[in-house]
Coordinates of C-alpha atoms in Angstrom, one line a residue:
Chain A
M1 CA 27.5 28.5 7.8
M2 CA 26.8 26.7 4.6
K3 CA 28.6 29.2 2.6
A4 CA 31.6 29.1 4.8
L5 CA 31.7 25.3 4.3
S6 CA 31.5 25.4 0.5
I7 CA 34.4 27.8 0.5
F8 CA 36.3 25.3 2.7
I9 CA 35.5 22.5 0.2
A10 CA 36.7 24.5 -2.6
A11 CA 40.0 25.4 -0.9
F12 CA 40.6 21.9 0.2
W13 CA 43.7 20.3 -1.2
A14 CA 46.3 17.9 -0.4
V15 CA 50.0 17.5 -1.0
V16 CA 52.5 14.7 -0.7
A17 CA 54.9 15.9 2.1
L18 CA 58.6 15.4 1.9
T19 CA 59.8 12.2 3.4
T20 CA 63.1 10.4 3.9
T21 CA 61.7 6.9 4.5
A22 CA 59.0 6.9 2.0
V23 CA 58.8 3.1 1.3
A24 CA 55.3 2.7 0.4
Q25 CA 54.5 -0.8 1.2
N26 CA 51.7 -3.2 2.1
G27 CA 53.6 -5.2 4.7
P28 CA 52.2 -7.0 7.7
L29 CA 50.2 -3.9 9.0
R30 CA 46.8 -4.9 7.4
I31 CA 43.3 -5.6 8.6
E32 CA 41.1 -7.6 6.4
I33 CA 37.8 -6.5 7.7
T34 CA 35.9 -9.3 6.0
D35 CA 37.8 -11.8 8.1
G36 CA 36.5 -12.5 11.5
V37 CA 38.6 -9.9 13.2
I38 CA 38.3 -10.3 16.9
E39 CA 41.4 -8.5 18.3
P40 CA 41.4 -4.7 17.4
L41 CA 44.7 -3.4 16.0
P42 CA 46.5 -1.3 18.8
F43 CA 47.6 2.1 17.7
A44 CA 49.2 5.2 19.2
V45 CA 48.2 8.9 18.3
P46 CA 50.4 11.2 20.3
N47 CA 48.9 14.7 20.3
F48 CA 49.7 16.3 17.0
Q49 CA 52.5 19.0 17.3
P50 CA 51.4 22.6 17.3
E51 CA 53.7 24.5 15.0
N52 CA 52.5 27.8 16.5
A53 CA 50.7 28.9 19.7
A54 CA 47.4 29.3 17.9
A55 CA 47.5 25.7 16.9
A56 CA 47.8 24.4 20.4
E57 CA 44.1 23.4 21.1
L58 CA 43.4 22.2 17.6
S59 CA 46.4 19.9 17.6
Q60 CA 44.9 18.0 20.5
N61 CA 41.3 18.2 19.3
I62 CA 42.3 16.8 15.9
A63 CA 44.4 13.9 17.4
N64 CA 41.3 13.0 19.5
V65 CA 38.9 12.9 16.4
V66 CA 41.5 10.8 14.5
A67 CA 41.5 8.3 17.5
A68 CA 37.8 8.4 18.0
D69 CA 37.2 7.6 14.2
L70 CA 39.5 4.7 14.2
V71 CA 38.3 3.3 17.6
G72 CA 34.7 3.9 16.5
T73 CA 35.3 1.3 13.8
G74 CA 35.8 -1.5 16.3
L75 CA 38.8 -2.5 14.3
F76 CA 41.4 -0.4 16.2
R77 CA 42.3 0.0 19.9
Q78 CA 44.0 3.2 21.1
I79 CA 47.0 2.9 23.5
G80 CA 46.7 5.8 26.0
S81 CA 49.4 8.4 26.2
D82 CA 50.3 7.3 29.9
A83 CA 51.7 4.1 28.5
F84 CA 54.0 6.0 25.9
I85 CA 57.9 5.7 26.5
S86 CA 58.7 8.0 23.9
Q87 CA 57.1 11.4 23.3
V88 CA 56.9 12.8 19.8
S89 CA 58.1 16.4 20.2
N90 CA 59.0 17.0 16.6
F91 CA 57.1 15.9 13.5
S92 CA 60.3 15.5 11.4
A93 CA 62.4 13.6 14.1
P94 CA 63.2 10.0 13.6
I95 CA 60.7 7.6 15.1
Q96 CA 62.0 5.5 18.1
Y97 CA 60.5 2.3 16.9
A98 CA 61.6 0.2 19.8
D99 CA 59.8 2.5 22.2
W100 CA 56.5 1.9 20.3
K101 CA 57.2 -1.8 19.9
A102 CA 57.6 -2.0 23.6
I103 CA 54.0 -0.9 24.2
N104 CA 52.8 -3.0 21.4
A105 CA 51.6 -0.1 19.2
Q106 CA 51.5 -1.7 15.8
A107 CA 50.5 1.6 14.2
L108 CA 51.7 5.0 15.1
I109 CA 50.1 8.2 13.8
T110 CA 52.0 11.5 14.1
G111 CA 50.9 14.9 13.0
A112 CA 51.4 18.6 13.1
V113 CA 49.1 21.5 12.9
N114 CA 49.9 25.0 11.8
V115 CA 47.2 27.9 12.1
S116 CA 47.8 31.1 10.3
G117 CA 46.3 34.5 11.3
D118 CA 43.5 34.5 8.7
G119 CA 41.7 31.5 10.1
R120 CA 43.4 29.0 7.8
M121 CA 45.2 26.0 8.9
T122 CA 47.4 23.0 7.7
V123 CA 47.4 19.5 9.1
K124 CA 50.3 17.1 8.3
F125 CA 50.4 13.5 9.4
R126 CA 52.4 10.3 8.9
V127 CA 51.5 6.7 9.5
Y128 CA 54.1 4.2 10.7
D129 CA 54.1 0.5 10.7
V130 CA 55.9 0.0 13.9
F131 CA 56.8 -3.6 13.7
S132 CA 58.2 -3.1 10.2
N133 CA 60.3 0.0 11.2
A134 CA 58.8 1.8 8.3
E135 CA 56.4 4.5 7.3
L136 CA 53.1 3.2 5.9
G137 CA 52.5 5.2 2.7
D138 CA 53.6 8.9 2.3
G139 CA 52.9 11.6 4.7
L140 CA 50.2 14.0 3.5
Q141 CA 49.3 17.6 4.3
F142 CA 45.8 19.0 4.2
A143 CA 44.9 22.7 4.1
G144 CA 41.7 24.5 5.0
T145 CA 39.9 26.7 7.4
T146 CA 40.0 26.3 11.1
N147 CA 36.3 25.9 11.3
G148 CA 36.6 22.9 9.2
W149 CA 39.0 21.2 11.5
R150 CA 36.9 18.2 12.2
R151 CA 36.7 17.5 8.5
M152 CA 40.6 17.5 8.3
A153 CA 40.7 15.1 11.2
H154 CA 38.2 12.8 9.4
K155 CA 40.4 13.2 6.3
V156 CA 43.5 12.0 8.3
A157 CA 41.6 9.1 9.9
D158 CA 40.2 8.1 6.5
A159 CA 43.8 7.9 5.0
V160 CA 45.0 5.8 8.0
Y161 CA 41.9 3.6 7.8
S162 CA 42.2 3.0 4.1
R163 CA 46.0 2.2 4.3
I164 CA 45.5 -0.3 6.9
T165 CA 42.3 -2.0 5.8
G166 CA 42.5 -1.5 2.1
E167 CA 38.9 -0.3 2.2
G168 CA 37.5 3.0 0.9
P169 CA 37.3 5.9 3.3
Y170 CA 34.1 7.0 4.9
F171 CA 34.7 9.3 8.0
D172 CA 34.5 12.4 6.0
S173 CA 30.8 12.1 5.2
R174 CA 27.5 13.5 6.4
V175 CA 24.2 12.0 7.2
V176 CA 20.8 13.5 6.7
F177 CA 18.0 12.3 9.0
V178 CA 14.7 13.1 10.8
S179 CA 15.1 14.7 14.1
E180 CA 12.0 13.9 16.4
T181 CA 10.6 15.5 19.4
G182 CA 7.3 15.5 21.2
P183 CA 4.9 12.7 22.2
K184 CA 4.4 9.6 20.2
N185 CA 0.9 10.5 18.7
D186 CA 2.0 14.0 17.8
R187 CA 5.5 13.7 16.9
K188 CA 7.4 16.8 15.5
K189 CA 9.7 16.0 12.8
R190 CA 12.5 18.1 11.1
L191 CA 15.0 17.3 8.6
A192 CA 18.5 17.6 10.0
I193 CA 22.0 16.9 8.6
M194 CA 25.1 16.0 10.8
D195 CA 28.6 14.6 10.4
Y196 CA 28.7 10.8 10.2
D197 CA 29.8 10.8 13.9
G198 CA 26.8 12.8 15.1
Q199 CA 28.6 16.1 15.4
N200 CA 27.6 19.4 13.8
T201 CA 23.9 18.8 13.6
Q202 CA 22.1 21.5 11.6
F203 CA 18.4 21.6 11.0
L204 CA 17.1 21.9 7.4
T205 CA 13.4 22.2 7.9
D206 CA 11.1 23.5 10.7
S207 CA 8.6 21.1 12.5
S208 CA 5.5 22.6 10.8
A209 CA 4.9 19.4 8.8
I210 CA 5.7 15.8 9.0
V211 CA 8.8 14.9 7.1
L212 CA 9.9 11.3 6.2
A213 CA 12.7 9.3 4.7
P214 CA 15.1 11.8 3.3
R215 CA 17.7 10.6 0.7
F216 CA 21.0 12.4 -0.3
S217 CA 21.5 12.9 -4.0
P218 CA 24.7 10.9 -5.2
T219 CA 26.9 14.0 -4.9
G220 CA 25.3 15.2 -1.7
D221 CA 24.2 18.5 -3.0
R222 CA 20.5 17.8 -2.7
V223 CA 18.1 15.9 -0.4
I224 CA 14.8 14.4 -1.6
Y225 CA 12.1 13.5 1.0
T226 CA 8.4 13.3 1.7
S227 CA 6.6 16.2 3.3
Y228 CA 3.0 16.5 4.5
A229 CA 3.2 20.4 4.2
S230 CA 0.1 20.3 1.8
G231 CA -1.7 18.0 4.1
F232 CA -0.9 15.0 1.7
P233 CA 2.3 13.2 1.2
R234 CA 4.2 15.0 -1.5
I235 CA 7.9 14.9 -2.6
N236 CA 10.2 17.8 -2.0
V237 CA 13.8 18.4 -3.1
L238 CA 15.9 20.5 -0.8
D239 CA 19.2 22.3 -1.9
V240 CA 21.7 21.6 0.8
A241 CA 23.8 24.7 0.3
S242 CA 21.0 27.2 0.1
V243 CA 18.4 25.2 2.2
G244 CA 15.9 26.1 -0.5
I245 CA 12.9 23.8 -0.9
R246 CA 10.6 23.0 -3.7
Q247 CA 7.7 20.6 -4.1
L248 CA 8.0 18.4 -7.2
D249 CA 5.0 18.8 -9.4
M250 CA 3.7 15.3 -9.7
P251 CA 0.3 13.7 -10.5
G252 CA -1.5 11.2 -8.2
E253 CA -3.2 11.4 -4.8
M254 CA -0.1 10.6 -2.8
T255 CA 3.6 10.5 -3.7
F256 CA 6.3 9.3 -1.4
A257 CA 9.4 7.1 -1.1
P258 CA 11.6 9.2 -3.5
R259 CA 15.2 8.2 -4.4
F260 CA 17.6 9.9 -6.7
S261 CA 18.9 8.0 -9.8
Q262 CA 22.6 7.5 -9.8
D263 CA 23.2 10.5 -12.1
G264 CA 21.1 12.7 -10.0
Q265 CA 18.9 13.5 -13.0
S266 CA 15.8 11.8 -12.2
V267 CA 13.8 10.4 -9.3
V268 CA 12.0 7.1 -8.7
F269 CA 9.2 7.1 -6.2
S270 CA 5.9 5.6 -5.1
L271 CA 2.7 7.1 -6.5
S272 CA -0.7 6.1 -4.8
N273 CA -3.9 6.5 -6.6
G274 CA -7.3 4.7 -5.8
G275 CA -5.5 2.9 -3.0
N276 CA -3.0 1.2 -5.3
T277 CA 0.7 2.2 -4.9
D278 CA 3.2 1.7 -7.9
L279 CA 6.6 2.9 -8.8
Y280 CA 7.2 5.8 -11.2
R281 CA 10.3 7.6 -12.6
M282 CA 10.5 11.1 -13.4
S283 CA 13.2 13.2 -14.8
F284 CA 13.9 16.6 -13.2
N285 CA 13.8 18.3 -16.7
G286 CA 10.0 18.6 -16.5
A287 CA 8.9 15.6 -18.6
A288 CA 6.0 13.6 -17.5
P289 CA 6.6 10.6 -15.1
T290 CA 7.0 7.0 -16.5
R291 CA 5.3 4.3 -14.8
L292 CA 7.6 1.4 -13.9
T293 CA 5.1 -1.0 -12.3
S294 CA 1.4 -1.8 -13.0
A295 CA 0.2 -4.3 -10.4
P296 CA -2.8 -4.1 -7.8
S297 CA -0.2 -4.8 -5.1
I298 CA 2.0 -2.2 -3.2
E299 CA 5.2 -1.3 -4.9
T300 CA 7.5 1.0 -2.8
A301 CA 11.0 1.6 -1.2
P302 CA 13.0 1.5 -4.4
S303 CA 16.8 1.6 -4.6
F304 CA 19.0 1.9 -7.8
S305 CA 22.0 -0.4 -8.4
P306 CA 25.2 1.6 -8.4
D307 CA 25.4 1.4 -12.2
G308 CA 21.9 2.8 -12.4
Q309 CA 20.7 -0.1 -14.6
R310 CA 18.5 -1.9 -12.1
I311 CA 16.1 -1.1 -9.2
V312 CA 15.5 -3.3 -6.2
F313 CA 12.2 -2.6 -4.4
E314 CA 9.5 -3.9 -2.0
S315 CA 6.2 -5.4 -3.2
D316 CA 3.5 -7.5 -1.5
R317 CA 2.3 -9.0 -4.9
S318 CA 3.0 -12.4 -3.5
G319 CA 0.8 -11.7 -0.5
S320 CA 3.5 -10.3 1.9
P321 CA 6.1 -7.7 1.4
Q322 CA 9.1 -9.2 -0.3
L323 CA 12.1 -7.8 -2.4
Y324 CA 12.3 -7.7 -6.1
I325 CA 14.7 -6.5 -8.8
M326 CA 13.7 -5.1 -12.1
S327 CA 15.3 -3.0 -14.9
A328 CA 15.5 0.7 -14.2
N329 CA 13.0 1.1 -17.0
G330 CA 10.5 -1.2 -15.4
G331 CA 9.2 -4.4 -16.8
E332 CA 9.4 -7.9 -15.3
A333 CA 10.7 -8.3 -11.9
Q334 CA 12.6 -11.0 -10.2
R335 CA 11.8 -11.8 -6.5
I336 CA 15.0 -12.3 -4.6
S337 CA 13.9 -12.8 -0.9
F338 CA 12.5 -16.2 0.0
G339 CA 13.3 -16.5 3.8
E340 CA 10.8 -16.7 6.5
G341 CA 9.0 -13.4 7.4
R342 CA 8.5 -10.0 5.6
Y343 CA 11.2 -8.0 3.9
G344 CA 11.2 -4.2 3.2
T345 CA 13.3 -1.1 2.5
P346 CA 16.0 -2.7 0.3
V347 CA 19.1 -0.6 -0.3
W348 CA 21.7 -1.4 -2.8
S349 CA 25.2 -1.3 -1.5
P350 CA 27.5 1.4 -3.2
R351 CA 29.8 -1.6 -4.0
G352 CA 27.2 -3.2 -5.8
D353 CA 27.7 -6.6 -4.1
L354 CA 25.0 -6.6 -1.4
I355 CA 21.4 -5.5 -0.6
A356 CA 20.6 -4.3 2.9
F357 CA 17.0 -4.6 4.0
T358 CA 14.6 -4.6 6.9
K359 CA 13.2 -8.0 8.0
Q360 CA 10.2 -8.6 10.2
N361 CA 9.9 -12.0 11.6
K362 CA 8.1 -13.5 14.7
G363 CA 7.4 -10.1 16.2
R364 CA 11.0 -8.9 15.8
F365 CA 12.7 -6.6 13.4
H366 CA 16.2 -7.1 11.9
I367 CA 18.6 -5.3 9.7
G368 CA 20.2 -7.8 7.2
V369 CA 22.2 -8.0 4.0
M370 CA 21.9 -10.5 1.2
R371 CA 23.6 -10.9 -2.2
T372 CA 21.8 -9.4 -5.2
D373 CA 20.5 -12.8 -6.1
G374 CA 19.1 -13.3 -2.7
S375 CA 21.7 -15.7 -1.6
E376 CA 23.8 -15.6 1.7
E377 CA 21.2 -13.7 3.7
R378 CA 22.8 -12.6 7.1
L379 CA 20.8 -10.8 9.7
L380 CA 22.9 -8.1 11.5
T381 CA 20.6 -6.8 14.2
A382 CA 17.4 -7.9 16.1
S383 CA 15.1 -5.7 18.2
F384 CA 11.6 -4.5 18.8
L385 CA 11.9 -2.3 15.7
D386 CA 14.9 -1.8 13.4
E387 CA 14.3 -0.4 10.0
G388 CA 15.6 1.7 7.2
P389 CA 19.3 0.7 6.5
S390 CA 21.7 3.1 4.8
W391 CA 25.0 2.4 3.5
S392 CA 28.3 4.1 4.4
P393 CA 30.1 5.5 1.3
N394 CA 32.5 2.5 1.3
G395 CA 29.8 -0.2 1.7
R396 CA 31.2 -1.5 5.0
V397 CA 28.8 0.0 7.7
I398 CA 25.2 0.3 7.8
M399 CA 23.2 3.1 9.7
F400 CA 19.6 2.5 10.6
T401 CA 16.7 3.5 12.9
R402 CA 16.1 1.6 16.1
E403 CA 12.8 2.4 17.9
T404 CA 12.1 1.4 21.5
Q405 CA 8.7 0.1 22.4
G406 CA 5.9 1.4 24.6
A407 CA 4.1 4.8 25.1
N408 CA 7.6 6.4 25.8
G409 CA 9.2 4.7 22.9
A410 CA 11.5 6.8 20.6
P411 CA 13.7 6.2 17.7
A412 CA 17.6 6.6 17.7
L413 CA 20.2 6.1 15.0
Y414 CA 22.4 3.0 15.1
S415 CA 25.3 1.8 13.1
V416 CA 26.6 -1.7 12.5
D417 CA 29.2 -3.3 10.4
I418 CA 28.3 -5.6 7.6
S419 CA 29.8 -8.4 9.5
G420 CA 27.2 -7.7 12.3
R421 CA 30.0 -6.5 14.7
N422 CA 30.4 -3.0 16.3
L423 CA 26.7 -2.3 16.8
K424 CA 26.5 1.2 18.6
Q425 CA 24.2 4.2 18.8
V426 CA 25.1 7.4 16.9
R427 CA 24.3 10.2 19.4
T428 CA 22.0 12.9 18.3
P429 CA 20.7 15.8 20.1
N430 CA 17.0 14.6 19.9
A431 CA 15.3 11.3 19.0
A432 CA 16.4 10.5 15.4
S433 CA 15.1 8.3 12.5
D434 CA 15.5 7.6 8.7
P435 CA 19.1 8.2 8.3
S436 CA 20.6 8.7 4.8
W437 CA 24.2 8.4 4.7
G438 CA 25.7 10.7 2.0
P439 CA 28.8 10.4 -0.1
L440 CA 32.3 11.1 0.8
Q441 CA 32.8 14.9 0.9
R442 CA 34.9 16.6 -1.7
Chain B
M1 CA -5.7 20.1 6.7
N2 CA -5.4 22.6 9.5
K3 CA -7.7 24.9 7.7
M4 CA -10.2 22.2 7.2
T5 CA -10.0 21.2 10.9
K6 CA -10.5 24.9 11.9
V7 CA -13.5 25.2 9.8
A8 CA -14.8 22.0 11.2
L9 CA -14.4 23.2 14.8
L10 CA -16.0 26.6 14.0
I11 CA -19.0 24.7 12.7
A12 CA -18.9 22.4 15.7
A13 CA -19.3 25.5 17.9
L14 CA -22.2 26.7 15.9
G15 CA -24.0 23.4 16.0
V16 CA -26.4 24.5 18.7
S17 CA -27.7 27.3 16.4
A18 CA -28.3 24.9 13.5
C19 CA -30.3 22.7 16.0
T20 CA -32.5 25.3 17.5
N21 CA -33.5 27.2 14.6
G22 CA -34.3 24.1 12.6
D23 CA -32.3 25.4 9.5
R24 CA -29.5 23.1 9.1
F25 CA -27.7 25.3 6.5
G26 CA -28.4 28.6 8.2
T27 CA -24.8 28.8 9.6
N28 CA -23.0 26.8 7.0
G29 CA -20.9 29.7 5.8
S30 CA -18.2 30.8 8.3
A31 CA -18.8 34.5 7.8
T32 CA -22.6 34.4 8.5
G33 CA -22.0 31.8 11.1
I34 CA -20.0 34.1 13.3
D35 CA -22.8 36.8 13.0
N36 CA -25.4 34.4 14.1
S37 CA -23.7 32.6 16.9
A38 CA -24.4 34.9 19.9
G39 CA -28.2 34.6 19.5
A40 CA -28.1 31.0 18.7
F41 CA -26.5 30.0 21.9
G42 CA -29.3 31.8 23.8
N43 CA -31.9 29.9 22.0
G44 CA -30.1 26.8 22.6
A45 CA -30.1 27.2 26.3
N46 CA -33.8 28.0 26.2
T47 CA -34.7 24.7 24.6
G48 CA -32.3 22.8 27.1
I49 CA -30.2 21.4 24.3
T50 CA -26.6 22.5 24.9
D51 CA -24.6 19.5 24.0
P52 CA -23.6 19.8 20.2
A53 CA -23.0 15.9 20.1
L54 CA -26.9 15.6 20.4
N55 CA -27.4 17.5 17.3
P56 CA -27.5 15.0 14.4
T57 CA -26.0 17.4 12.0
S58 CA -23.1 18.4 14.1
P59 CA -19.6 17.1 13.4
Q60 CA -19.6 15.8 17.1
Y61 CA -22.6 13.7 16.4
F62 CA -20.8 12.3 13.4
S63 CA -17.7 11.4 15.2
Q64 CA -19.4 10.1 18.4
T65 CA -22.7 8.8 17.4
V66 CA -22.3 7.7 13.7
G67 CA -18.6 6.8 14.3
D68 CA -15.9 8.5 12.5
R69 CA -13.6 5.5 12.2
V70 CA -13.4 1.9 11.2
L71 CA -10.7 -0.7 12.2
F72 CA -8.8 -3.2 10.2
E73 CA -7.2 -6.5 10.9
V74 CA -3.3 -7.0 10.6
D75 CA -2.1 -6.1 7.1
Q76 CA -5.7 -5.9 5.7
S77 CA -7.7 -3.2 4.1
T78 CA -10.9 -5.3 3.8
L79 CA -13.8 -3.7 5.6
T80 CA -15.1 -5.8 8.6
A81 CA -19.0 -6.2 9.2
A82 CA -18.8 -3.8 11.9
G83 CA -16.8 -1.4 9.7
Q84 CA -19.5 -1.6 7.0
T85 CA -22.2 -0.8 9.5
T86 CA -20.3 2.3 10.6
L87 CA -19.8 3.4 7.0
D88 CA -23.5 2.9 6.3
G89 CA -24.0 5.4 8.9
Q90 CA -21.4 7.7 7.6
A91 CA -22.8 7.5 4.1
Q92 CA -26.4 8.3 5.3
W93 CA -25.0 11.3 7.3
L94 CA -23.0 12.6 4.3
L95 CA -26.1 12.2 2.0
T96 CA -28.1 14.2 4.5
N97 CA -25.5 16.8 5.2
S98 CA -24.6 17.5 1.7
D99 CA -22.4 20.6 2.5
Y100 CA -19.8 18.5 4.3
L101 CA -16.8 17.2 2.6
A102 CA -14.8 14.2 3.9
V103 CA -11.1 13.6 4.1
I104 CA -10.4 9.9 4.9
E105 CA -7.2 9.3 6.7
G106 CA -5.6 5.8 6.5
H107 CA -3.4 4.7 9.3
A108 CA -1.3 1.7 10.2
D109 CA 0.1 0.2 13.5
E110 CA 3.8 0.5 14.1
Q111 CA 4.5 -3.1 13.2
G112 CA 5.6 -2.4 9.6
T113 CA 8.2 -0.3 7.8
R114 CA 7.5 3.5 7.3
E115 CA 6.9 3.7 3.5
Y116 CA 5.0 0.3 3.3
N117 CA 2.7 1.7 6.0
I118 CA 1.9 4.7 4.1
A119 CA 0.9 2.5 1.1
L120 CA -1.1 0.3 3.4
G121 CA -2.9 3.4 5.0
S122 CA -3.7 4.5 1.5
R123 CA -5.4 1.2 0.7
R124 CA -7.4 1.4 3.9
A125 CA -8.5 5.0 3.1
N126 CA -9.5 3.9 -0.3
S127 CA -11.5 1.0 0.9
V128 CA -13.5 3.4 3.0
R129 CA -14.0 5.8 0.0
E130 CA -15.1 3.1 -2.3
Y131 CA -17.7 1.9 0.2
L132 CA -19.1 5.4 0.7
V133 CA -19.2 6.0 -3.0
S134 CA -21.0 2.7 -3.5
K135 CA -23.6 4.0 -1.1
G136 CA -24.1 7.1 -3.2
V137 CA -21.7 9.7 -1.7
P138 CA -20.3 11.7 -4.6
S139 CA -16.6 10.9 -5.0
S140 CA -16.0 14.6 -5.6
R141 CA -16.8 15.2 -1.9
I142 CA -14.1 12.7 -0.7
R143 CA -10.4 12.8 -0.6
V144 CA -8.0 10.3 0.8
V145 CA -4.7 10.6 2.7
S146 CA -2.5 8.1 4.4
F147 CA -0.4 8.8 7.5
G148 CA 1.2 5.3 7.7
K149 CA 2.3 4.7 11.2
E150 CA 3.0 8.5 11.8
R151 CA 0.0 9.4 13.9
P152 CA -1.0 6.5 16.1
A153 CA -4.3 7.1 18.1
E154 CA -3.0 4.9 20.9
I155 CA 0.7 4.8 21.9
C156 CA 1.2 1.6 23.8
S157 CA 3.1 -1.2 21.9
Q158 CA 0.5 -4.0 22.4
E159 CA -2.1 -5.5 20.3
S160 CA -4.8 -3.6 22.3
C161 CA -3.4 -0.3 20.9
Y162 CA -2.3 -1.6 17.5
A163 CA -6.0 -2.7 16.9
K164 CA -7.1 0.9 17.3
N165 CA -4.3 2.3 15.2
R166 CA -5.2 0.2 12.2
R167 CA -7.9 2.5 11.2
A168 CA -9.4 4.9 8.7
V169 CA -10.9 8.0 10.1
T170 CA -13.4 10.1 8.2
V171 CA -12.7 13.8 9.0
I172 CA -15.6 15.9 7.9
S173 CA -15.5 19.8 7.3
I174 CA -17.3 22.4 5.3
G175 CA -15.1 24.0 2.9
T176 CA -13.7 23.2 -0.6
L177 CA -11.2 20.5 -1.1
S178 CA -8.0 22.0 -2.3

């Protein structure tokens, strides 16, 4: 499975398709997602055209996933095919703009799928700005294997999303998380990986030991996490392609909360000795760890800035957990959280502009964001227990854990826009926690 | 951990033997323990002592009579007066039963983030260790581990449960600390 996927990635390519109306333009068809968008943009996706019989089912499936990706952002609204005046029976035929204007389809996405006998396929698509009577950007073609059809659909949706919003893509990405089963006092936990939309879940570990808080490497090739396989919390690295696991050889009674540096060459983590927890950094080349903090307080939950120069982390040196920023080499730290309540699990946005965090205040938990200097704090969610935010690759969506209360309480994955809109559950086969949203796939 | 627990259970099953023959350490090795066990149970029945929890050298006695756990206030790792009393008993027991090793498990309630709670559990476990060491228990016989909020003792989402989950549990076993 993993091997097939890597072949697919290697074979993945895109070409600019021929076009007669290729007027690249950034006309009126535009969503500024930082604005207070209230009315989702209506679009139509007629079923993609099967260019041969073998492509019939995939044509429909791909159009459905493209639509689901766009609708799932909360920024788009799909117009159902029963409203269509025109049908698109030929990918190359001229668009009858009047027919799409009449049903108020501001964007129209057309496509065609070809499946060859050797399990390979191509997907072509075009995006139209209906009210400008023009194509939006050039048509594109993706090639790959049929078992990677979902990825190709996500690629199409990413292109549409990026062209209309001006934001970076994020649909063609994966999430590593902890899958949970069993009663609350004896939870079985396994690392699992899935597509961003909850599809294609695969387990990476068995349930023999507690596993916690995985994090993707910057390129998505490895996952680092805390495992109790030895009876004590220790840091493991897992190679995603081979699913091979190795425990990092580190000093200290307990080590946990590992995060990759931006270059993937080192790990920053918490080490607990004699009841005191501090942050350390260790290179994967075998050198001894460097101590980054030396305080009698708890220092944990580190996160690198995208340029790798700074680390935001959680510390209770002031008496309650708060957020601090220091150099990636350690040294003096600046406190950035000053609101009411306790702050934890800070995660630096991939865009560098914001820090997402967990806030605990008056018996409720929140996911929030603030600027890196602590200003403009905004709480995005509120519940009995929300924690552990993770950023989408484009820094516009946050996935996190929401746990329900009581003896039968269980965690699930949720996502929310940085605006606080579009809160929704990400469906997983079992209860799930600790999502880490990986990079855009290549 | 699993191995240690199994060893502890095995010793627990043999506790009657230790009680009746008066030789506390007669069955401390698991290999010899199995050999002795059949006869030992017979003797135990004759003396009328069948509950291993009544044997002051048994792990059951430790967990039930001495008390294997201490509780903490919210966010705190400071030992309460009641906790210190329990730990006085634990220290006395460990000094008397010098073949036993202790793993102290620190725990937190669910009202906190996952990784912070591991660090908080570590503080709690270490408070217990420091107290036991101050009472003369060699630190070489003690290890600490934190489970954060991963293994609650009680599963409701109310203070009545949280109070029991903010704990440090001393798990004893005969064996070697790996």
